[in-house]
GROMACS .gro file of C-alpha atoms in nm:
model
  269
    1MET     CA    1   5.776   9.916   6.046
    2SER     CA    2   5.876   9.554   6.023
    3GLN     CA    3   5.603   9.483   5.781
    4LYS     CA    4   5.690   9.457   5.406
    5VAL     CA    5   5.563   9.727   5.177
    6ALA     CA    6   5.576   9.707   4.805
    7VAL     CA    7   5.543  10.006   4.578
    8LEU     CA    8   5.421   9.905   4.224
    9GLY     CA    9   5.496  10.101   3.927
   10THR     CA   10   5.764  10.308   4.095
   11GLY     CA   11   5.793  10.655   3.921
   12LYS     CA   12   5.909  10.977   4.063
   13ILE     CA   13   5.640  10.998   4.335
   14GLY     CA   14   5.689  10.618   4.418
   15GLU     CA   15   6.065  10.681   4.462
   16ALA     CA   16   6.001  11.003   4.666
   17LEU     CA   17   5.789  10.780   4.901
   18LEU     CA   18   6.047  10.512   4.927
   19SER     CA   19   6.315  10.771   5.002
   20GLY     CA   20   6.096  10.930   5.270
   21MET     CA   21   6.007  10.605   5.430
   22ILE     CA   22   6.369  10.514   5.459
   23ARG     CA   23   6.456  10.841   5.626
   24ALA     CA   24   6.154  10.781   5.868
   25GLY     CA   25   6.299  10.450   5.974
   26TRP     CA   26   6.172  10.177   5.737
   27ALA     CA   27   6.449   9.927   5.654
   28PRO     CA   28   6.530   9.908   5.294
   29SER     CA   29   6.517   9.533   5.324
   30ASP     CA   30   6.138   9.562   5.400
   31LEU     CA   31   6.068   9.764   5.092
   32LEU     CA   32   5.993   9.606   4.750
   33VAL     CA   33   5.955   9.779   4.420
   34THR     CA   34   5.828   9.702   4.076
   35ALA     CA   35   5.893   9.889   3.761
   36ARG     CA   36   5.815   9.853   3.388
   37ARG     CA   37   6.165   9.862   3.286
   38PRO     CA   38   6.426   9.630   3.440
   39GLU     CA   39   6.691   9.900   3.427
   40ARG     CA   40   6.468  10.130   3.631
   41ALA     CA   41   6.429   9.857   3.892
   42GLU     CA   42   6.811   9.805   3.912
   43GLU     CA   43   6.843  10.178   3.946
   44LEU     CA   44   6.600  10.178   4.255
   45ARG     CA   45   6.797   9.897   4.404
   46ALA     CA   46   7.146  10.078   4.368
   47ARG     CA   47   7.000  10.409   4.488
   48HIS     CA   48   6.799  10.291   4.787
   49GLY     CA   49   6.887   9.932   4.869
   50VAL     CA   50   6.529   9.825   4.809
   51THR     CA   51   6.444   9.489   4.645
   52PRO     CA   52   6.303   9.472   4.287
   53VAL     CA   53   6.034   9.212   4.234
   54THR     CA   54   5.762   9.137   3.983
   55ASN     CA   55   5.406   9.239   4.036
   56PRO     CA   56   5.292   8.892   4.131
   57GLU     CA   57   5.581   8.844   4.378
   58ALA     CA   58   5.498   9.177   4.544
   59ALA     CA   59   5.131   9.067   4.578
   60LYS     CA   60   5.223   8.739   4.740
   61THR     CA   61   5.499   8.887   4.958
   62ALA     CA   62   5.413   9.232   5.078
   63ASP     CA   63   5.174   9.307   5.372
   64THR     CA   64   5.087   9.641   5.203
   65LEU     CA   65   5.068   9.730   4.839
   66ILE     CA   66   5.097  10.076   4.707
   67LEU     CA   67   4.975  10.105   4.346
   68THR     CA   68   5.128  10.409   4.182
   69VAL     CA   69   5.065  10.336   3.813
   70LYS     CA   70   4.858  10.584   3.601
   71PRO     CA   71   4.483  10.556   3.616
   72GLN     CA   72   4.443  10.418   3.269
   73ASP     CA   73   4.693  10.136   3.363
   74MET     CA   74   4.520  10.038   3.688
   75GLY     CA   75   4.276   9.793   3.534
   76THR     CA   76   4.550   9.602   3.370
   77LEU     CA   77   4.765   9.590   3.685
   78LEU     CA   78   4.476   9.462   3.884
   79ASP     CA   79   4.412   9.182   3.637
   80GLU     CA   80   4.775   9.072   3.687
   81LEU     CA   81   4.761   9.108   4.069
   82ALA     CA   82   4.418   8.971   4.162
   83PRO     CA   83   4.496   8.610   4.158
   84HIS     CA   84   4.774   8.662   4.386
   85ILE     CA   85   4.643   8.904   4.650
   86PRO     CA   86   4.511   8.745   4.979
   87ALA     CA   87   4.221   8.921   5.133
   88ASP     CA   88   4.426   9.034   5.428
   89ARG     CA   89   4.656   9.251   5.217
   90LEU     CA   90   4.624   9.627   5.252
   91VAL     CA   91   4.591   9.786   4.909
   92ILE     CA   92   4.668  10.157   4.881
   93SER     CA   93   4.573  10.341   4.558
   94GLY     CA   94   4.754  10.652   4.463
   95ALA     CA   95   4.560  10.685   4.122
   96ALA     CA   96   4.371  11.006   4.048
   97GLY     CA   97   3.987  10.951   4.001
   98ILE     CA   98   3.953  10.588   4.069
   99PRO     CA   99   3.723  10.491   4.360
  100THR     CA  100   3.798  10.221   4.614
  101SER     CA  101   3.489  10.025   4.464
  102PHE     CA  102   3.697   9.975   4.152
  103PHE     CA  103   3.949   9.779   4.341
  104GLU     CA  104   3.712   9.594   4.581
  105GLU     CA  105   3.517   9.461   4.266
  106ARG     CA  106   3.833   9.302   4.130
  107LEU     CA  107   4.004   9.182   4.436
  108ALA     CA  108   3.912   8.910   4.699
  109ALA     CA  109   3.607   8.979   4.899
  110GLY     CA  110   3.696   9.180   5.216
  111THR     CA  111   4.026   9.312   5.071
  112PRO     CA  112   4.098   9.644   5.261
  113VAL     CA  113   4.147   9.942   5.021
  114VAL     CA  114   4.269  10.289   5.106
  115ARG     CA  115   4.265  10.565   4.855
  116VAL     CA  116   4.534  10.833   4.868
  117MET     CA  117   4.579  11.155   4.663
  118THR     CA  118   4.926  11.301   4.715
  119ASN     CA  119   5.113  11.566   4.512
  120THR     CA  120   5.453  11.634   4.378
  121PRO     CA  121   5.591  11.828   4.675
  122ALA     CA  122   5.643  11.472   4.802
  123LEU     CA  123   5.975  11.516   4.622
  124VAL     CA  124   6.075  11.775   4.877
  125ASP     CA  125   5.888  11.622   5.178
  126GLU     CA  126   5.619  11.883   5.170
  127ALA     CA  127   5.329  11.671   5.015
  128MET     CA  128   4.966  11.714   5.104
  129SER     CA  129   4.814  11.355   5.099
  130VAL     CA  130   4.442  11.299   5.138
  131ILE     CA  131   4.337  10.964   5.270
  132SER     CA  132   3.998  10.782   5.246
  133ALA     CA  133   3.894  10.443   5.350
  134GLY     CA  134   3.720  10.180   5.136
  135THR     CA  135   3.441   9.948   5.265
  136HIS     CA  136   3.675   9.713   5.457
  137ALA     CA  137   3.950   9.933   5.569
  138THR     CA  138   3.959   9.984   5.932
  139ALA     CA  139   4.108  10.269   6.152
  140ASP     CA  140   4.441  10.063   6.181
  141HIS     CA  141   4.461  10.058   5.798
  142LEU     CA  142   4.419  10.428   5.777
  143ALA     CA  143   4.675  10.495   6.044
  144HIS     CA  144   4.919  10.284   5.855
  145ALA     CA  145   4.860  10.473   5.529
  146GLU     CA  146   4.924  10.796   5.726
  147GLU     CA  147   5.251  10.659   5.873
  148ILE     CA  148   5.360  10.581   5.525
  149PHE     CA  149   5.263  10.911   5.352
  150GLY     CA  150   5.347  11.111   5.667
  151ALA     CA  151   5.709  11.049   5.570
  152VAL     CA  152   5.685  11.287   5.288
  153GLY     CA  153   5.452  11.556   5.425
  154LYS     CA  154   5.116  11.621   5.582
  155THR     CA  155   4.815  11.381   5.572
  156LEU     CA  156   4.438  11.457   5.601
  157ARG     CA  157   4.155  11.210   5.619
  158VAL     CA  158   3.839  11.290   5.423
  159PRO     CA  159   3.527  11.092   5.317
  160GLU     CA  160   3.591  10.937   4.974
  161SER     CA  161   3.307  11.160   4.837
  162GLN     CA  162   3.537  11.447   4.871
  163GLN     CA  163   3.837  11.291   4.695
  164ASP     CA  164   3.764  11.439   4.356
  165ALA     CA  165   3.750  11.791   4.516
  166CYS     CA  166   4.075  11.729   4.691
  167THR     CA  167   4.235  11.612   4.362
  168ALA     CA  168   4.140  11.946   4.203
  169LEU     CA  169   4.275  12.152   4.499
  170SER     CA  170   4.581  11.986   4.632
  171GLY     CA  171   4.649  11.702   4.378
  172SER     CA  172   4.670  11.939   4.093
  173GLY     CA  173   4.741  12.244   4.315
  174PRO     CA  174   5.109  12.268   4.261
  175ALA     CA  175   5.069  12.319   3.898
  176TYR     CA  176   4.848  12.622   3.953
  177PHE     CA  177   5.116  12.782   4.165
  178PHE     CA  178   5.387  12.722   3.909
  179TYR     CA  179   5.162  12.863   3.651
  180LEU     CA  180   5.108  13.179   3.854
  181VAL     CA  181   5.490  13.203   3.918
  182GLU     CA  182   5.559  13.154   3.540
  183ALA     CA  183   5.314  13.441   3.467
  184MET     CA  184   5.452  13.681   3.742
  185THR     CA  185   5.805  13.610   3.622
  186ASP     CA  186   5.699  13.726   3.268
  187ALA     CA  187   5.552  14.040   3.414
  188GLY     CA  188   5.868  14.106   3.597
  189ILE     CA  189   6.062  14.086   3.276
  190LEU     CA  190   5.801  14.322   3.106
  191LEU     CA  191   5.861  14.567   3.390
  192GLY     CA  192   6.236  14.564   3.314
  193LEU     CA  193   6.380  14.303   3.555
  194PRO     CA  194   6.613  14.019   3.430
  195ARG     CA  195   6.454  13.679   3.451
  196ASP     CA  196   6.668  13.537   3.724
  197LYS     CA  197   6.614  13.830   3.956
  198ALA     CA  198   6.232  13.819   3.879
  199HIS     CA  199   6.219  13.452   3.946
  200GLU     CA  200   6.416  13.491   4.281
  201LEU     CA  201   6.177  13.777   4.402
  202ILE     CA  202   5.868  13.581   4.323
  203VAL     CA  203   5.984  13.243   4.468
  204GLN     CA  204   6.092  13.390   4.787
  205SER     CA  205   5.778  13.591   4.818
  206ALA     CA  206   5.575  13.281   4.757
  207ILE     CA  207   5.759  13.097   5.028
  208GLY     CA  208   5.721  13.386   5.273
  209ALA     CA  209   5.344  13.413   5.205
  210ALA     CA  210   5.292  13.031   5.245
  211VAL     CA  211   5.484  13.030   5.572
  212MET     CA  212   5.263  13.329   5.696
  213LEU     CA  213   4.943  13.146   5.593
  214ARG     CA  214   5.062  12.828   5.775
  215ASP     CA  215   5.194  12.979   6.085
  216SER     CA  216   4.999  13.300   6.146
  217GLY     CA  217   4.639  13.146   6.184
  218GLU     CA  218   4.507  13.451   6.001
  219HIS     CA  219   4.244  13.431   5.735
  220PRO     CA  220   4.404  13.498   5.386
  221VAL     CA  221   4.179  13.806   5.352
  222ARG     CA  222   4.326  13.956   5.668
  223LEU     CA  223   4.679  13.880   5.537
  224ARG     CA  224   4.606  14.043   5.198
  225GLU     CA  225   4.439  14.351   5.356
  226ASN     CA  226   4.762  14.396   5.571
  227VAL     CA  227   4.949  14.454   5.235
  228THR     CA  228   4.675  14.662   5.065
  229SER     CA  229   4.701  15.021   5.165
  230PRO     CA  230   4.444  15.291   5.066
  231ALA     CA  231   4.519  15.423   4.696
  232GLY     CA  232   4.840  15.208   4.689
  233THR     CA  233   5.005  14.990   4.440
  234THR     CA  234   4.849  14.659   4.571
  235ILE     CA  235   4.495  14.763   4.552
  236ASN     CA  236   4.553  14.887   4.188
  237ALA     CA  237   4.683  14.537   4.111
  238ILE     CA  238   4.389  14.366   4.288
  239ARG     CA  239   4.150  14.582   4.099
  240GLU     CA  240   4.299  14.445   3.768
  241LEU     CA  241   4.280  14.094   3.878
  242GLU     CA  242   3.914  14.140   3.952
  243ASN     CA  243   3.843  14.317   3.637
  244HIS     CA  244   4.003  14.025   3.439
  245GLY     CA  245   3.795  13.773   3.631
  246VAL     CA  246   4.093  13.586   3.792
  247ARG     CA  247   3.895  13.471   4.086
  248ALA     CA  248   3.610  13.330   3.874
  249ALA     CA  249   3.862  13.177   3.631
  250LEU     CA  250   4.034  12.995   3.927
  251ILE     CA  251   3.695  12.863   4.054
  252ALA     CA  252   3.615  12.743   3.694
  253ALA     CA  253   3.959  12.577   3.669
  254LEU     CA  254   3.914  12.386   3.980
  255GLU     CA  255   3.568  12.277   3.883
  256ALA     CA  256   3.715  12.159   3.547
  257ALA     CA  257   3.981  11.958   3.741
  258ARG     CA  258   3.719  11.798   3.962
  259ASP     CA  259   3.496  11.702   3.661
  260ARG     CA  260   3.785  11.534   3.491
  261SER     CA  261   3.861  11.337   3.815
  262ARG     CA  262   3.507  11.215   3.796
  263GLU     CA  263   3.548  11.123   3.420
  264LEU     CA  264   3.852  10.919   3.515
  265ALA     CA  265   3.640  10.732   3.784
  266SER     CA  266   3.379  10.648   3.528
  267GLY     CA  267   3.639  10.503   3.284
  268ASN     CA  268   3.663  10.792   3.036
  269ASN     CA  269   4.030  10.808   2.981
   0.00000   0.00000   0.00000
């Protein structure tokens, strides 16, 4: 943890990562940040005690660079960084859809690159971060990336060929659950409940169901069957979900998210 780590383009996820790293034991003096607006950089200094720098300064000073800018801005950032990054720096990309080869072609030969797709529950230390190695990244580089992102949740190593699928499932995944809660809240209102009570009922049910899935070790089908009694209310609801093609719609939605991730990789912004 004595190595210097720089987070470039520090937005909400980048700040959540900084905060988690500090709680996990990193010294704020070893954490550098860059931001597009000077006032944002000063805000991060005041809130976390980290050091604002320019992008070239970060490239020259930090041992690990975490690039958290939007995919469409990554090429411009690399053009700025490339002259200043020695080949022994670890570069971690958090941009959806961009393969490690994109970085390796623009940086010094042999530069280790690790690709990470995390998600917004990093804001509450419940992220799911998926980690893949580039051509020159070693097991030590992957372990270092896991140490960093483990500060805000769980990590999972996958081959890079699976990253687009993981982006569709977990990178975008929280939005699907928020969408479902929104729809169920509307249903609760339709059924006669006040919005605040419908929301509380659904959120606690979602938390309870998630904990059961995580801790019971049971297959989701078994857990669902435990709630689904013959000729009861649940099976009637499940029948309507099937009649409206909800399962097929979810599969199609995730395929669309995966395809968009591939489009981003090909430069179709």
